Amino acid sequence: SHIRHAWDPTKSVAQNLAEMGLAEDPNKALPIPKKKLLGMEVESGGREQGKKIVRKPYVVNEMEYEASLPEKKSNTLSRDLIDYVRYMIQNHGENYKEMARDEKNYYQDTPKQIKRKINVYKNFYPEEYKEFITSLKQEKMDVQ
């Protein structure tokens, strides 16, 4: 978004990026150092470029600040995965082979994959899982 706001549509990509202090070609910005092979000197192909004037340094500063912020940890699962796991537990209990044969197993998960998905659900939402299991036990008690 920072680049989008500072972009000048009348200029080329190279000119826009140079004004912001960003590199157009990373191979030119960080050239590979010269190597010596069997007594011969091989050039890396990087060209020496003169100092460029950065007219929009705030773009790089804002991007560096944004990158330095700690990443938010999102311990959430998709609603579809939660519904899938709850459906499988509700209809099949702990029988993973039966779950693998279920018609709602659209992605044709193996029993181990289903078990792994259920364990992820247990780890992400332990309270919700306990409440779900107790409600299932209550339903079974009411039916009998």
PDB file of C-alpha atoms in Angstrom:
ATOM      1  CA  SER A   1       0.000   0.000   0.000  1.00  0.00           C
ATOM      2  CA  HIS A   2       2.921   2.347   0.677  1.00  0.00           C
ATOM      3  CA  ILE A   3       4.270   1.848  -2.820  1.00  0.00           C
ATOM      4  CA  ARG A   4       0.811   2.275  -4.342  1.00  0.00           C
ATOM      5  CA  HIS A   5       0.343   5.665  -2.641  1.00  0.00           C
ATOM      6  CA  ALA A   6       3.747   6.959  -3.708  1.00  0.00           C
ATOM      7  CA  TRP A   7       3.483   5.644  -7.281  1.00  0.00           C
ATOM      8  CA  ASP A   8       3.590   8.197 -10.118  1.00  0.00           C
ATOM      9  CA  PRO A   9       1.802   6.803 -13.193  1.00  0.00           C
ATOM     10  CA  THR A  10       3.600   9.226 -15.506  1.00  0.00           C
ATOM     11  CA  LYS A  11       6.979   7.620 -14.760  1.00  0.00           C
ATOM     12  CA  SER A  12       8.395   4.216 -15.622  1.00  0.00           C
ATOM     13  CA  VAL A  13       8.694   1.355 -13.151  1.00  0.00           C
ATOM     14  CA  ALA A  14      12.450   1.848 -12.863  1.00  0.00           C
ATOM     15  CA  GLN A  15      12.080   5.586 -12.193  1.00  0.00           C
ATOM     16  CA  ASN A  16       9.343   5.070  -9.585  1.00  0.00           C
ATOM     17  CA  LEU A  17      11.298   2.408  -7.713  1.00  0.00           C
ATOM     18  CA  ALA A  18      14.509   4.451  -7.863  1.00  0.00           C
ATOM     19  CA  GLU A  19      12.734   7.474  -6.354  1.00  0.00           C
ATOM     20  CA  MET A  20      11.501   5.316  -3.498  1.00  0.00           C
ATOM     21  CA  GLY A  21      14.942   3.842  -2.883  1.00  0.00           C
ATOM     22  CA  LEU A  22      13.895   0.350  -3.977  1.00  0.00           C
ATOM     23  CA  ALA A  23      15.737  -1.915  -6.390  1.00  0.00           C
ATOM     24  CA  GLU A  24      14.226  -2.790  -9.740  1.00  0.00           C
ATOM     25  CA  ASP A  25      16.547  -5.746 -10.286  1.00  0.00           C
ATOM     26  CA  PRO A  26      17.811  -7.539  -7.152  1.00  0.00           C
ATOM     27  CA  ASN A  27      20.696  -9.023  -9.142  1.00  0.00           C
ATOM     28  CA  LYS A  28      22.026  -5.539  -9.829  1.00  0.00           C
ATOM     29  CA  ALA A  29      21.302  -4.268  -6.316  1.00  0.00           C
ATOM     30  CA  LEU A  30      23.285  -7.077  -4.657  1.00  0.00           C
ATOM     31  CA  PRO A  31      25.814  -8.242  -7.222  1.00  0.00           C
ATOM     32  CA  ILE A  32      27.580 -11.568  -6.816  1.00  0.00           C
ATOM     33  CA  PRO A  33      31.193 -10.972  -5.761  1.00  0.00           C
ATOM     34  CA  LYS A  34      34.077 -11.845  -8.074  1.00  0.00           C
ATOM     35  CA  LYS A  35      35.328 -15.413  -7.872  1.00  0.00           C
ATOM     36  CA  LYS A  36      38.696 -16.886  -8.717  1.00  0.00           C
ATOM     37  CA  LEU A  37      38.583 -20.083 -10.731  1.00  0.00           C
ATOM     38  CA  LEU A  38      41.828 -21.915 -11.522  1.00  0.00           C
ATOM     39  CA  GLY A  39      43.927 -18.762 -11.350  1.00  0.00           C
ATOM     40  CA  MET A  40      41.573 -16.784 -13.618  1.00  0.00           C
ATOM     41  CA  GLU A  41      39.440 -13.925 -12.403  1.00  0.00           C
ATOM     42  CA  VAL A  42      35.811 -14.138 -13.471  1.00  0.00           C
ATOM     43  CA  GLU A  43      33.617 -11.060 -13.304  1.00  0.00           C
ATOM     44  CA  SER A  44      30.132 -11.482 -11.901  1.00  0.00           C
ATOM     45  CA  GLY A  45      28.518  -9.242 -14.487  1.00  0.00           C
ATOM     46  CA  GLY A  46      27.368  -6.633 -11.956  1.00  0.00           C
ATOM     47  CA  ARG A  47      27.721  -3.048 -13.140  1.00  0.00           C
ATOM     48  CA  GLU A  48      28.863  -0.184 -10.976  1.00  0.00           C
ATOM     49  CA  GLN A  49      26.087   2.335 -10.749  1.00  0.00           C
ATOM     50  CA  GLY A  50      26.269   5.874  -9.548  1.00  0.00           C
ATOM     51  CA  LYS A  51      24.486   7.051  -6.418  1.00  0.00           C
ATOM     52  CA  LYS A  52      20.794   7.558  -7.065  1.00  0.00           C
ATOM     53  CA  ILE A  53      18.812  10.293  -5.397  1.00  0.00           C
ATOM     54  CA  VAL A  54      16.016   8.958  -3.223  1.00  0.00           C
ATOM     55  CA  ARG A  55      13.195  11.464  -3.393  1.00  0.00           C
ATOM     56  CA  LYS A  56      10.634   9.421  -1.456  1.00  0.00           C
ATOM     57  CA  PRO A  57      12.518   7.880   1.497  1.00  0.00           C
ATOM     58  CA  TYR A  58       9.353   7.682   3.574  1.00  0.00           C
ATOM     59  CA  VAL A  59       8.222   4.660   1.525  1.00  0.00           C
ATOM     60  CA  VAL A  60      11.209   2.567   2.595  1.00  0.00           C
ATOM     61  CA  ASN A  61      10.964   3.863   6.181  1.00  0.00           C
ATOM     62  CA  GLU A  62       7.277   2.915   6.425  1.00  0.00           C
ATOM     63  CA  MET A  63       7.940  -0.530   4.930  1.00  0.00           C
ATOM     64  CA  GLU A  64      10.820  -1.143   7.371  1.00  0.00           C
ATOM     65  CA  TYR A  65       8.633  -0.078  10.297  1.00  0.00           C
ATOM     66  CA  GLU A  66       5.812  -2.366   9.150  1.00  0.00           C
ATOM     67  CA  ALA A  67       8.243  -5.278   8.765  1.00  0.00           C
ATOM     68  CA  SER A  68       9.649  -4.720  12.266  1.00  0.00           C
ATOM     69  CA  LEU A  69       6.232  -5.103  13.932  1.00  0.00           C
ATOM     70  CA  PRO A  70       5.684  -8.491  15.588  1.00  0.00           C
ATOM     71  CA  GLU A  71       3.533 -10.871  13.607  1.00  0.00           C
ATOM     72  CA  LYS A  72       0.057 -11.493  14.949  1.00  0.00           C
ATOM     73  CA  LYS A  73      -0.514 -15.116  15.839  1.00  0.00           C
ATOM     74  CA  SER A  74      -3.835 -16.282  14.597  1.00  0.00           C
ATOM     75  CA  ASN A  75      -4.869 -19.500  16.263  1.00  0.00           C
ATOM     76  CA  THR A  76      -8.023 -19.961  14.306  1.00  0.00           C
ATOM     77  CA  LEU A  77      -9.294 -22.585  11.921  1.00  0.00           C
ATOM     78  CA  SER A  78     -11.644 -22.107   9.011  1.00  0.00           C
ATOM     79  CA  ARG A  79     -15.329 -22.525   9.720  1.00  0.00           C
ATOM     80  CA  ASP A  80     -15.483 -25.279   7.086  1.00  0.00           C
ATOM     81  CA  LEU A  81     -12.796 -27.329   8.841  1.00  0.00           C
ATOM     82  CA  ILE A  82     -14.513 -26.922  12.213  1.00  0.00           C
ATOM     83  CA  ASP A  83     -17.862 -28.023  10.761  1.00  0.00           C
ATOM     84  CA  TYR A  84     -16.183 -30.964   8.999  1.00  0.00           C
ATOM     85  CA  VAL A  85     -14.477 -32.185  12.179  1.00  0.00           C
ATOM     86  CA  ARG A  86     -17.620 -31.788  14.284  1.00  0.00           C
ATOM     87  CA  TYR A  87     -19.696 -33.650  11.698  1.00  0.00           C
ATOM     88  CA  MET A  88     -17.223 -36.533  11.593  1.00  0.00           C
ATOM     89  CA  ILE A  89     -17.036 -36.831  15.388  1.00  0.00           C
ATOM     90  CA  GLN A  90     -20.806 -36.566  15.732  1.00  0.00           C
ATOM     91  CA  ASN A  91     -21.525 -39.319  13.201  1.00  0.00           C
ATOM     92  CA  HIS A  92     -18.566 -41.658  13.666  1.00  0.00           C
ATOM     93  CA  GLY A  93     -17.070 -41.034  17.109  1.00  0.00           C
ATOM     94  CA  GLU A  94     -13.466 -42.277  17.103  1.00  0.00           C
ATOM     95  CA  ASN A  95     -13.794 -44.578  14.076  1.00  0.00           C
ATOM     96  CA  TYR A  96     -11.405 -42.927  11.601  1.00  0.00           C
ATOM     97  CA  LYS A  97     -11.756 -45.642   8.957  1.00  0.00           C
ATOM     98  CA  GLU A  98     -15.503 -45.029   8.847  1.00  0.00           C
ATOM     99  CA  MET A  99     -14.837 -41.277   8.591  1.00  0.00           C
ATOM    100  CA  ALA A 100     -12.593 -41.866   5.584  1.00  0.00           C
ATOM    101  CA  ARG A 101     -15.452 -43.692   3.837  1.00  0.00           C
ATOM    102  CA  ASP A 102     -18.019 -40.996   4.648  1.00  0.00           C
ATOM    103  CA  GLU A 103     -19.585 -39.203   1.675  1.00  0.00           C
ATOM    104  CA  LYS A 104     -18.770 -35.799   3.238  1.00  0.00           C
ATOM    105  CA  ASN A 105     -15.065 -36.623   2.980  1.00  0.00           C
ATOM    106  CA  TYR A 106     -14.830 -34.591  -0.232  1.00  0.00           C
ATOM    107  CA  TYR A 107     -11.031 -34.345  -0.247  1.00  0.00           C
ATOM    108  CA  GLN A 108     -10.675 -38.090   0.279  1.00  0.00           C
ATOM    109  CA  ASP A 109      -8.622 -37.707   3.437  1.00  0.00           C
ATOM    110  CA  THR A 110      -7.073 -40.862   4.816  1.00  0.00           C
ATOM    111  CA  PRO A 111      -7.876 -41.953   8.384  1.00  0.00           C
ATOM    112  CA  LYS A 112      -4.558 -40.504   9.586  1.00  0.00           C
ATOM    113  CA  GLN A 113      -5.250 -37.155   7.909  1.00  0.00           C
ATOM    114  CA  ILE A 114      -8.683 -36.983   9.518  1.00  0.00           C
ATOM    115  CA  LYS A 115      -7.201 -37.882  12.901  1.00  0.00           C
ATOM    116  CA  ARG A 116      -4.615 -35.104  12.456  1.00  0.00           C
ATOM    117  CA  LYS A 117      -7.361 -32.575  11.613  1.00  0.00           C
ATOM    118  CA  ILE A 118      -9.320 -33.600  14.706  1.00  0.00           C
ATOM    119  CA  ASN A 119      -6.192 -33.229  16.857  1.00  0.00           C
ATOM    120  CA  VAL A 120      -5.584 -29.761  15.444  1.00  0.00           C
ATOM    121  CA  TYR A 121      -9.163 -28.845  16.347  1.00  0.00           C
ATOM    122  CA  LYS A 122      -8.647 -30.256  19.860  1.00  0.00           C
ATOM    123  CA  ASN A 123      -5.459 -28.196  20.315  1.00  0.00           C
ATOM    124  CA  PHE A 124      -6.874 -24.930  18.964  1.00  0.00           C
ATOM    125  CA  TYR A 125     -10.240 -25.076  20.724  1.00  0.00           C
ATOM    126  CA  PRO A 126      -9.900 -27.321  23.800  1.00  0.00           C
ATOM    127  CA  GLU A 127     -12.864 -25.813  25.703  1.00  0.00           C
ATOM    128  CA  GLU A 128     -15.156 -25.905  22.684  1.00  0.00           C
ATOM    129  CA  TYR A 129     -14.146 -29.533  22.019  1.00  0.00           C
ATOM    130  CA  LYS A 130     -14.916 -30.565  25.619  1.00  0.00           C
ATOM    131  CA  GLU A 131     -18.314 -28.863  25.468  1.00  0.00           C
ATOM    132  CA  PHE A 132     -19.040 -30.579  22.145  1.00  0.00           C
ATOM    133  CA  ILE A 133     -18.136 -34.020  23.509  1.00  0.00           C
ATOM    134  CA  THR A 134     -20.259 -33.503  26.651  1.00  0.00           C
ATOM    135  CA  SER A 135     -23.215 -32.382  24.517  1.00  0.00           C
ATOM    136  CA  LEU A 136     -22.838 -35.536  22.406  1.00  0.00           C
ATOM    137  CA  LYS A 137     -22.842 -37.682  25.550  1.00  0.00           C
ATOM    138  CA  GLN A 138     -25.968 -35.873  26.757  1.00  0.00           C
ATOM    139  CA  GLU A 139     -27.722 -36.554  23.431  1.00  0.00           C
ATOM    140  CA  LYS A 140     -26.861 -40.255  23.682  1.00  0.00           C
ATOM    141  CA  MET A 141     -28.160 -40.361  27.252  1.00  0.00           C
ATOM    142  CA  ASP A 142     -31.406 -38.647  26.216  1.00  0.00           C
ATOM    143  CA  VAL A 143     -31.943 -41.068  23.307  1.00  0.00           C
ATOM    144  CA  GLN A 144     -31.467 -44.134  25.510  1.00  0.00           C
TER     145      GLN A 144
END
